[in-house]
mmCIF file with all atom_site columns, C-alpha atoms in Angstrom:
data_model
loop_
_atom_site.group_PDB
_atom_site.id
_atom_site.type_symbol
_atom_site.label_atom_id
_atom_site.label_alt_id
_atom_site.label_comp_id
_atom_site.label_asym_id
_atom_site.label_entity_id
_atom_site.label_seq_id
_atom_site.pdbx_PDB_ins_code
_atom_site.Cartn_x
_atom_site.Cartn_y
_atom_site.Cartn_z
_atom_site.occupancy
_atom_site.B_iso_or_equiv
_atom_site.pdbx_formal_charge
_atom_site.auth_seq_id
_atom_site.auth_comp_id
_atom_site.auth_asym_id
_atom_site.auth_atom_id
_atom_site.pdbx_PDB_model_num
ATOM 1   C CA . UNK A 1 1   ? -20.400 -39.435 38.970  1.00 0.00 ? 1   UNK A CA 1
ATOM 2   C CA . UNK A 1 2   ? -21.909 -39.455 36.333  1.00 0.00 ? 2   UNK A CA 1
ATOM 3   C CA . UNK A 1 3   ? -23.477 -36.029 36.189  1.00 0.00 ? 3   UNK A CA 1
ATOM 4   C CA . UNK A 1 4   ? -19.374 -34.879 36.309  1.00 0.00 ? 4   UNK A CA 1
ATOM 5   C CA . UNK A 1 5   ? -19.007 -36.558 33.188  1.00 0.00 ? 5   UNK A CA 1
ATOM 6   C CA . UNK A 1 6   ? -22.265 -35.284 31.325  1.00 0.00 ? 6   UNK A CA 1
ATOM 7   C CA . UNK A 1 7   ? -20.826 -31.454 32.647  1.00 0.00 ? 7   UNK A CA 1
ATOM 8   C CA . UNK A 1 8   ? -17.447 -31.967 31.445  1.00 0.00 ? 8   UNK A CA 1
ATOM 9   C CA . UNK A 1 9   ? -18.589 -33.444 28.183  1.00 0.00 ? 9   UNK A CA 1
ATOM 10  C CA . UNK A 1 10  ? -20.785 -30.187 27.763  1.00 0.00 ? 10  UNK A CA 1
ATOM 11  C CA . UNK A 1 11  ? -17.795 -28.003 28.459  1.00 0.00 ? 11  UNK A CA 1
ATOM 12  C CA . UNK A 1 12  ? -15.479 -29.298 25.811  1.00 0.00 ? 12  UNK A CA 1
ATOM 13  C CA . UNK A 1 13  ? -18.636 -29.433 23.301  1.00 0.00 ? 13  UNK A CA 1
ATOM 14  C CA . UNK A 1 14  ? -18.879 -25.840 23.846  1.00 0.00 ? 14  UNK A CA 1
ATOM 15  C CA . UNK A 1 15  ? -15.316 -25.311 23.569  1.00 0.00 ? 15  UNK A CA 1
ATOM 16  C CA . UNK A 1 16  ? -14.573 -26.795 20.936  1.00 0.00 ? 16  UNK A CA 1
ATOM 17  C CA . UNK A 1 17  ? -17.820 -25.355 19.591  1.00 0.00 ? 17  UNK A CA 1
ATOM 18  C CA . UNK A 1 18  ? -16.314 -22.052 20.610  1.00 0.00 ? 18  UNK A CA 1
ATOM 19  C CA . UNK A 1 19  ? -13.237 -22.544 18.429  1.00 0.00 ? 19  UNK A CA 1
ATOM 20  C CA . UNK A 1 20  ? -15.000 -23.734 15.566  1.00 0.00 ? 20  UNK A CA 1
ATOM 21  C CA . UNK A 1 21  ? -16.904 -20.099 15.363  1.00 0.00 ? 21  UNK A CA 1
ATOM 22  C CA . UNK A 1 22  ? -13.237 -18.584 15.864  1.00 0.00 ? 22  UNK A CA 1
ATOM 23  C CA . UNK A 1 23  ? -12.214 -20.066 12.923  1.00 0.00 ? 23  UNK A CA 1
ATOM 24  C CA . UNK A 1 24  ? -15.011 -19.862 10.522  1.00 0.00 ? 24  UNK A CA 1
ATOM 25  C CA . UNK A 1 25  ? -15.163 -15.778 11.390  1.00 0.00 ? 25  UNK A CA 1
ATOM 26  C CA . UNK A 1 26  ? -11.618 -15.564 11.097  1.00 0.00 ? 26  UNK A CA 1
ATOM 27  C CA . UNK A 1 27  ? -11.808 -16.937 8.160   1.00 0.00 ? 27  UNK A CA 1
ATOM 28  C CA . UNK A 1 28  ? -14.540 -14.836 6.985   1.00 0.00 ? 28  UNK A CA 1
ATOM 29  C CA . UNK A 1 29  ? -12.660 -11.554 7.886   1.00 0.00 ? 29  UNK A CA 1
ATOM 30  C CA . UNK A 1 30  ? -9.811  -12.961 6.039   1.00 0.00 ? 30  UNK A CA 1
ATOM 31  C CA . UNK A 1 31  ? -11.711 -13.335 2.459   1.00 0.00 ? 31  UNK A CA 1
ATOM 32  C CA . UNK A 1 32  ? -13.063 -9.810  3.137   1.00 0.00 ? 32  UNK A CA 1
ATOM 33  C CA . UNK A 1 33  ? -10.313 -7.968  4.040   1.00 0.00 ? 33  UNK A CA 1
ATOM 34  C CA . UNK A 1 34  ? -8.291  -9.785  0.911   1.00 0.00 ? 34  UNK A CA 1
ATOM 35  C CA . UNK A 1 35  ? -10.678 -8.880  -1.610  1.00 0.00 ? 35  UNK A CA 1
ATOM 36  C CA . UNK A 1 36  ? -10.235 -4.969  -2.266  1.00 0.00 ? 36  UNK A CA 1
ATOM 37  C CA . UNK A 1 37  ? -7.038  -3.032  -1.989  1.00 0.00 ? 37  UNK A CA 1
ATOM 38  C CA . UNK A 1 38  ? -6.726  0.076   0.350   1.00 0.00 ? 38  UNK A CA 1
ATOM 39  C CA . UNK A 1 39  ? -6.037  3.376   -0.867  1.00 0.00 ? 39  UNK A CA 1
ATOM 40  C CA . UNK A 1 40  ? -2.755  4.689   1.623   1.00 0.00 ? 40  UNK A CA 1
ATOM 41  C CA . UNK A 1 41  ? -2.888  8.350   2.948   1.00 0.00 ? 41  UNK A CA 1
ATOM 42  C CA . UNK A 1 42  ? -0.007  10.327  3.000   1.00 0.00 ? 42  UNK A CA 1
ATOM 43  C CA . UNK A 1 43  ? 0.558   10.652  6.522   1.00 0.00 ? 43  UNK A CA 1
ATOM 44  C CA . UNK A 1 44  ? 0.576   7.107   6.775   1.00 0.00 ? 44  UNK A CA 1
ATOM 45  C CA . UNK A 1 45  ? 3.743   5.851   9.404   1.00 0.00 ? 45  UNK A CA 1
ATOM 46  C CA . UNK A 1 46  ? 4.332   3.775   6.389   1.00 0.00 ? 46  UNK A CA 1
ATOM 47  C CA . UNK A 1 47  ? 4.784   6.734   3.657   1.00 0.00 ? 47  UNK A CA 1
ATOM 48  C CA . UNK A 1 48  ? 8.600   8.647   3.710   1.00 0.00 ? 48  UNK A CA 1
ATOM 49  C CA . UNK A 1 49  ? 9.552   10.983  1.705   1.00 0.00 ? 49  UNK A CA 1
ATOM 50  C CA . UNK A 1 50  ? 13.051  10.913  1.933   1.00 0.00 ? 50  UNK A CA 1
ATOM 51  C CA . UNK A 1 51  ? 14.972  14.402  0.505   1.00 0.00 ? 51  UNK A CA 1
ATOM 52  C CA . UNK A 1 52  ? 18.621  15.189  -0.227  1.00 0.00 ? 52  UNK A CA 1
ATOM 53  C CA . UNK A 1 53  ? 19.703  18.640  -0.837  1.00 0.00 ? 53  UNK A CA 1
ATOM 54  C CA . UNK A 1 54  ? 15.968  20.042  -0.957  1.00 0.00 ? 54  UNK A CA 1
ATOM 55  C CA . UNK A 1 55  ? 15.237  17.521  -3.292  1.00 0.00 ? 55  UNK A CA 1
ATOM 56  C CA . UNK A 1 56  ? 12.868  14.500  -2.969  1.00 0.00 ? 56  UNK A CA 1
ATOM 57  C CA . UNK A 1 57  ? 14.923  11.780  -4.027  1.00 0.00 ? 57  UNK A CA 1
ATOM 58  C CA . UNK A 1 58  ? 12.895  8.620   -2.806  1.00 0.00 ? 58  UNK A CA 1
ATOM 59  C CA . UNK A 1 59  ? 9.406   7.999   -1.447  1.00 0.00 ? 59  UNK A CA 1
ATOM 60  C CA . UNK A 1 60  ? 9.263   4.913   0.456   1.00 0.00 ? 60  UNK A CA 1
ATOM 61  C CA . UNK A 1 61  ? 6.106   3.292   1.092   1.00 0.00 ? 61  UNK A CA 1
ATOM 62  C CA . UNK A 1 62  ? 5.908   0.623   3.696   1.00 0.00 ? 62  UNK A CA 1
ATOM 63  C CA . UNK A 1 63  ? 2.681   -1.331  4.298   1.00 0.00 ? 63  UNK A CA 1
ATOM 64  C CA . UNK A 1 64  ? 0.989   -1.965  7.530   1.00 0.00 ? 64  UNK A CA 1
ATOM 65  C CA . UNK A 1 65  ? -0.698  -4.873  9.202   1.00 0.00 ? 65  UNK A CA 1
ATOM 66  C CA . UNK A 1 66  ? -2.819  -6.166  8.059   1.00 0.00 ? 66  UNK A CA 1
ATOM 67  C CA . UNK A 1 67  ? -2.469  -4.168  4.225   1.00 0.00 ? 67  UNK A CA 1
ATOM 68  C CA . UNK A 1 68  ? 1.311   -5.182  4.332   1.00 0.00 ? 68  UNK A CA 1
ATOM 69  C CA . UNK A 1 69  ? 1.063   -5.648  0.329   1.00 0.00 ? 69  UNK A CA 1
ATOM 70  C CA . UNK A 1 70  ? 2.026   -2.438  -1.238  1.00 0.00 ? 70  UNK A CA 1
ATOM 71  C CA . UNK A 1 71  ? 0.596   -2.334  -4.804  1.00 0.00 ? 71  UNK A CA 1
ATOM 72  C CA . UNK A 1 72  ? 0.692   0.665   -6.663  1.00 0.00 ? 72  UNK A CA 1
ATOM 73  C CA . UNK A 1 73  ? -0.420  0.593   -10.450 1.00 0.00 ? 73  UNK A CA 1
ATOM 74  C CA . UNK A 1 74  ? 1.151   2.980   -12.758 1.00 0.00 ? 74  UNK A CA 1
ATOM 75  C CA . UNK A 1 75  ? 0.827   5.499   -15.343 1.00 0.00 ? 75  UNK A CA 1
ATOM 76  C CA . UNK A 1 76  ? 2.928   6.751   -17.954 1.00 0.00 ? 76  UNK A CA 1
ATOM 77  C CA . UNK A 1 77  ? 2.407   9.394   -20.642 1.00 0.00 ? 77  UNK A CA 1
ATOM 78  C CA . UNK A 1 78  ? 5.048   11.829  -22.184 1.00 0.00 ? 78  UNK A CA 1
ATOM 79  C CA . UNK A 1 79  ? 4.255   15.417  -23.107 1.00 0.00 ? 79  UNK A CA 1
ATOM 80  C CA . UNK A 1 80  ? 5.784   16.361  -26.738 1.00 0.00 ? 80  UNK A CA 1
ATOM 81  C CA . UNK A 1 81  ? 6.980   19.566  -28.222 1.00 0.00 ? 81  UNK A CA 1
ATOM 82  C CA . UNK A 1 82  ? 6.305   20.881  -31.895 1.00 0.00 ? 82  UNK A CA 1
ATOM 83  C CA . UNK A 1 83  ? 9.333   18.602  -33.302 1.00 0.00 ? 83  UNK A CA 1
ATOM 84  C CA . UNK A 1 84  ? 8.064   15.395  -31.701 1.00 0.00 ? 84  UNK A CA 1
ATOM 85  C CA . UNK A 1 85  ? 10.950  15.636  -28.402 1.00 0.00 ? 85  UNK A CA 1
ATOM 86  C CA . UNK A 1 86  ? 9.870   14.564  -25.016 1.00 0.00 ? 86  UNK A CA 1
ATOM 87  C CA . UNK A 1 87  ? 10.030  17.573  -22.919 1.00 0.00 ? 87  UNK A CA 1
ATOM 88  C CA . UNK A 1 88  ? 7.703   15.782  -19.453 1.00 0.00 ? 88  UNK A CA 1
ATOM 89  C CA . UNK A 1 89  ? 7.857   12.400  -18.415 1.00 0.00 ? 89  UNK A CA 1
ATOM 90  C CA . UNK A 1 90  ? 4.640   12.096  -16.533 1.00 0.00 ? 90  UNK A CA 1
ATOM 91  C CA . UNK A 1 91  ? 4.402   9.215   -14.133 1.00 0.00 ? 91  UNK A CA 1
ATOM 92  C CA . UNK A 1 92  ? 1.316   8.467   -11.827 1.00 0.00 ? 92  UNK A CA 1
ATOM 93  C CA . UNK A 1 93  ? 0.779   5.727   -9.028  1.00 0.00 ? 93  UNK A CA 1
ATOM 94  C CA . UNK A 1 94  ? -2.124  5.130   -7.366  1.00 0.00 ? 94  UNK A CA 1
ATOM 95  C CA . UNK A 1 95  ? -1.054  4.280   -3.598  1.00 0.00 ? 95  UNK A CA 1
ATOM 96  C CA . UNK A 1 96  ? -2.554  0.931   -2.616  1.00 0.00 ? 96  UNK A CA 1
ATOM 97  C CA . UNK A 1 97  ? -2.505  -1.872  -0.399  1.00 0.00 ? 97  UNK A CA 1
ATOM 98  C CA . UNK A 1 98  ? -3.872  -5.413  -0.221  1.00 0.00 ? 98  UNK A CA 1
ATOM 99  C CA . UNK A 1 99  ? -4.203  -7.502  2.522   1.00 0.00 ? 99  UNK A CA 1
ATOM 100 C CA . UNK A 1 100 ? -1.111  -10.524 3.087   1.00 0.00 ? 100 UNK A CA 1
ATOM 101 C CA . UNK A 1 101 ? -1.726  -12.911 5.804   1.00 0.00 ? 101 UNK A CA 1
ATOM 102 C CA . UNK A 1 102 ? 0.431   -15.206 4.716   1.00 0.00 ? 102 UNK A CA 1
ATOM 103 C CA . UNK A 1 103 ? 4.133   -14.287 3.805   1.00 0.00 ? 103 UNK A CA 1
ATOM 104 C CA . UNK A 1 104 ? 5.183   -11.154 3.059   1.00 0.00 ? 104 UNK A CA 1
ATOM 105 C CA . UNK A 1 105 ? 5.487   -9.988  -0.930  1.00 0.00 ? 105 UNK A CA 1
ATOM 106 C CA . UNK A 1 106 ? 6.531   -6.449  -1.290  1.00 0.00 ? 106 UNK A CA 1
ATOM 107 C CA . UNK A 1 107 ? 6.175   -5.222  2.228   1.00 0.00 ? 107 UNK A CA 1
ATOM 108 C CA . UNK A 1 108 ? 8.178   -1.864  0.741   1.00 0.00 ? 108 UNK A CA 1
ATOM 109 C CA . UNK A 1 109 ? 7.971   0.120   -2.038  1.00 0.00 ? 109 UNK A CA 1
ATOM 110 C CA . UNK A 1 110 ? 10.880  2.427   -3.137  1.00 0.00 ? 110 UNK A CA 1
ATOM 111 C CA . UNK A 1 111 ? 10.219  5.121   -5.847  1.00 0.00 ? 111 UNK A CA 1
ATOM 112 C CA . UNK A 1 112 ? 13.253  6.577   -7.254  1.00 0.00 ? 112 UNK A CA 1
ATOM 113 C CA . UNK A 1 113 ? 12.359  10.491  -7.898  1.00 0.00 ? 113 UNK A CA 1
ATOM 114 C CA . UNK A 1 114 ? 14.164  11.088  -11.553 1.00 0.00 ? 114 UNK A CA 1
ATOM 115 C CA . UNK A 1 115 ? 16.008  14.699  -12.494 1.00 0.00 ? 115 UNK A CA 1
ATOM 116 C CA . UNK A 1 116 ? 17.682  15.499  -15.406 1.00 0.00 ? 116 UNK A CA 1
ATOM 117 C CA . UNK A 1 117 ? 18.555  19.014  -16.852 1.00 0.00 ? 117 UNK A CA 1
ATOM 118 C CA . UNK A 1 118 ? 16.926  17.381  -20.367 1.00 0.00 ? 118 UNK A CA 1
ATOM 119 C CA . UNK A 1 119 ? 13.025  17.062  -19.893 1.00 0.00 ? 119 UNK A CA 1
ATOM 120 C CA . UNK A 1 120 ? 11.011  17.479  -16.775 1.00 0.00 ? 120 UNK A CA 1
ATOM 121 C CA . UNK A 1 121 ? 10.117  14.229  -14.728 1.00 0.00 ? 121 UNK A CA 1
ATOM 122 C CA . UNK A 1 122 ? 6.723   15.027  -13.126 1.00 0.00 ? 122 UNK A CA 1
ATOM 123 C CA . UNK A 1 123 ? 5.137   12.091  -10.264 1.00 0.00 ? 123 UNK A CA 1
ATOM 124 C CA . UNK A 1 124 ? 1.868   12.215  -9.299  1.00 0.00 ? 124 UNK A CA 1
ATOM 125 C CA . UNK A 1 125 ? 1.008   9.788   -6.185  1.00 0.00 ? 125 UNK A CA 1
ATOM 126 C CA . UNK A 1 126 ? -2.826  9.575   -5.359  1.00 0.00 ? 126 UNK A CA 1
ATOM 127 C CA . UNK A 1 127 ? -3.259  9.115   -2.063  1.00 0.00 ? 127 UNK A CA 1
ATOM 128 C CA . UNK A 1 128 ? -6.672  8.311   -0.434  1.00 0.00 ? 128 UNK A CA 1
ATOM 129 C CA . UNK A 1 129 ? -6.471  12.277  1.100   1.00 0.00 ? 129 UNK A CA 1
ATOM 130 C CA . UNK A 1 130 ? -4.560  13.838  -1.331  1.00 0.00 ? 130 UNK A CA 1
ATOM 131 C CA . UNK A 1 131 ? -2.742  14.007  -4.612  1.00 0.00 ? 131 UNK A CA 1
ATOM 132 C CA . UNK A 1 132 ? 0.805   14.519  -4.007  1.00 0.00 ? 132 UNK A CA 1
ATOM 133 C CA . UNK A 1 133 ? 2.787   15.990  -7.325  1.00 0.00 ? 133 UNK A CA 1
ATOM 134 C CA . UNK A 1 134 ? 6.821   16.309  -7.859  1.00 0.00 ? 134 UNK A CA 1
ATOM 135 C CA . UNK A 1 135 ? 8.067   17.976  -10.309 1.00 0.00 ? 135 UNK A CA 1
ATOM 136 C CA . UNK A 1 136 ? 11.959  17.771  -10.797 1.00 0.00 ? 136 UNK A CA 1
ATOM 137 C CA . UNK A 1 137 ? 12.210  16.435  -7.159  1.00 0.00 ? 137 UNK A CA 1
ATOM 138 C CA . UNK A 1 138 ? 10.455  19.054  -5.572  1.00 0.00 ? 138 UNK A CA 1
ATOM 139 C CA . UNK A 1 139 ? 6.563   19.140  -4.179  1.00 0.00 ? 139 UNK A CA 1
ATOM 140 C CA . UNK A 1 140 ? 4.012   21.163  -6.750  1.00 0.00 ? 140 UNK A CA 1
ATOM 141 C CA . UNK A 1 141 ? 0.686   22.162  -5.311  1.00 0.00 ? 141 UNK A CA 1
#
């Protein structure tokens, strides 16, 4: 009898020992993986570009498990003519991702692709494999 209770007593010790590892590496993994943000490749499932008439008109960017976060910092400089008129609107975003465990903050990203007959609206996503540039809704290379 009471060698049954010294084995049982061993098996929850080691379970619960078990679960305790579980949590502290989950943990760990957690902290890592939320430190740095991922840069997102193009041909990510996540990544749409989504046309009308030939034209880029939106680029959706949808994050992943577990980089559900989309983050993507951006850019802005104009390009100026002799008299001081913006001819280019330059925009650039660099395509990122951060790990969310908990809730979900800007799972999607929309981009609205800008034309006008006035100036020229130029986007340049970075990607992780690429550089992707629009100019007036259409893909540059």
């Amino acid at each position: 009898m009471r060698g049954k209770t010294k084995s049982l007593r061993k098996k929850i010790l080691c379970s619960l020992g078990g679960i305790a590892a579980l949590l502290i590496l989950c943990g760990v993994i957690m902290i890592r993986l939320s430190d740095h943000p991922i840069q997102l490749r193009s041909d990510s499932p996540g990544v749409e570009f989504v046309t009308e008439n030939g034209q880029i008109t939106y680029v959706t960017v949808r994050g992943q498990f577990p980089y559900e976060r989309v983050i993507c910092p951006l850019e802005n400089s104009d390009m100026q003519d002799s008299s001081g008129r913006v001819t280019e609107k330059i925009s650039t975003y660099k395509m990122q991702a951060e790990a969310s465990f908990f809730g979900q903050s800007m799972v999607t990203m929309r981009l609205k692709i800008e034309t006008t007959d006035e100036m020229t609206h130029t986007y340049i996503l970075k990607f992780a494999d690429k550089d992707v540039k629009i100019v007036n809704g259409k893909v540059v290379e």
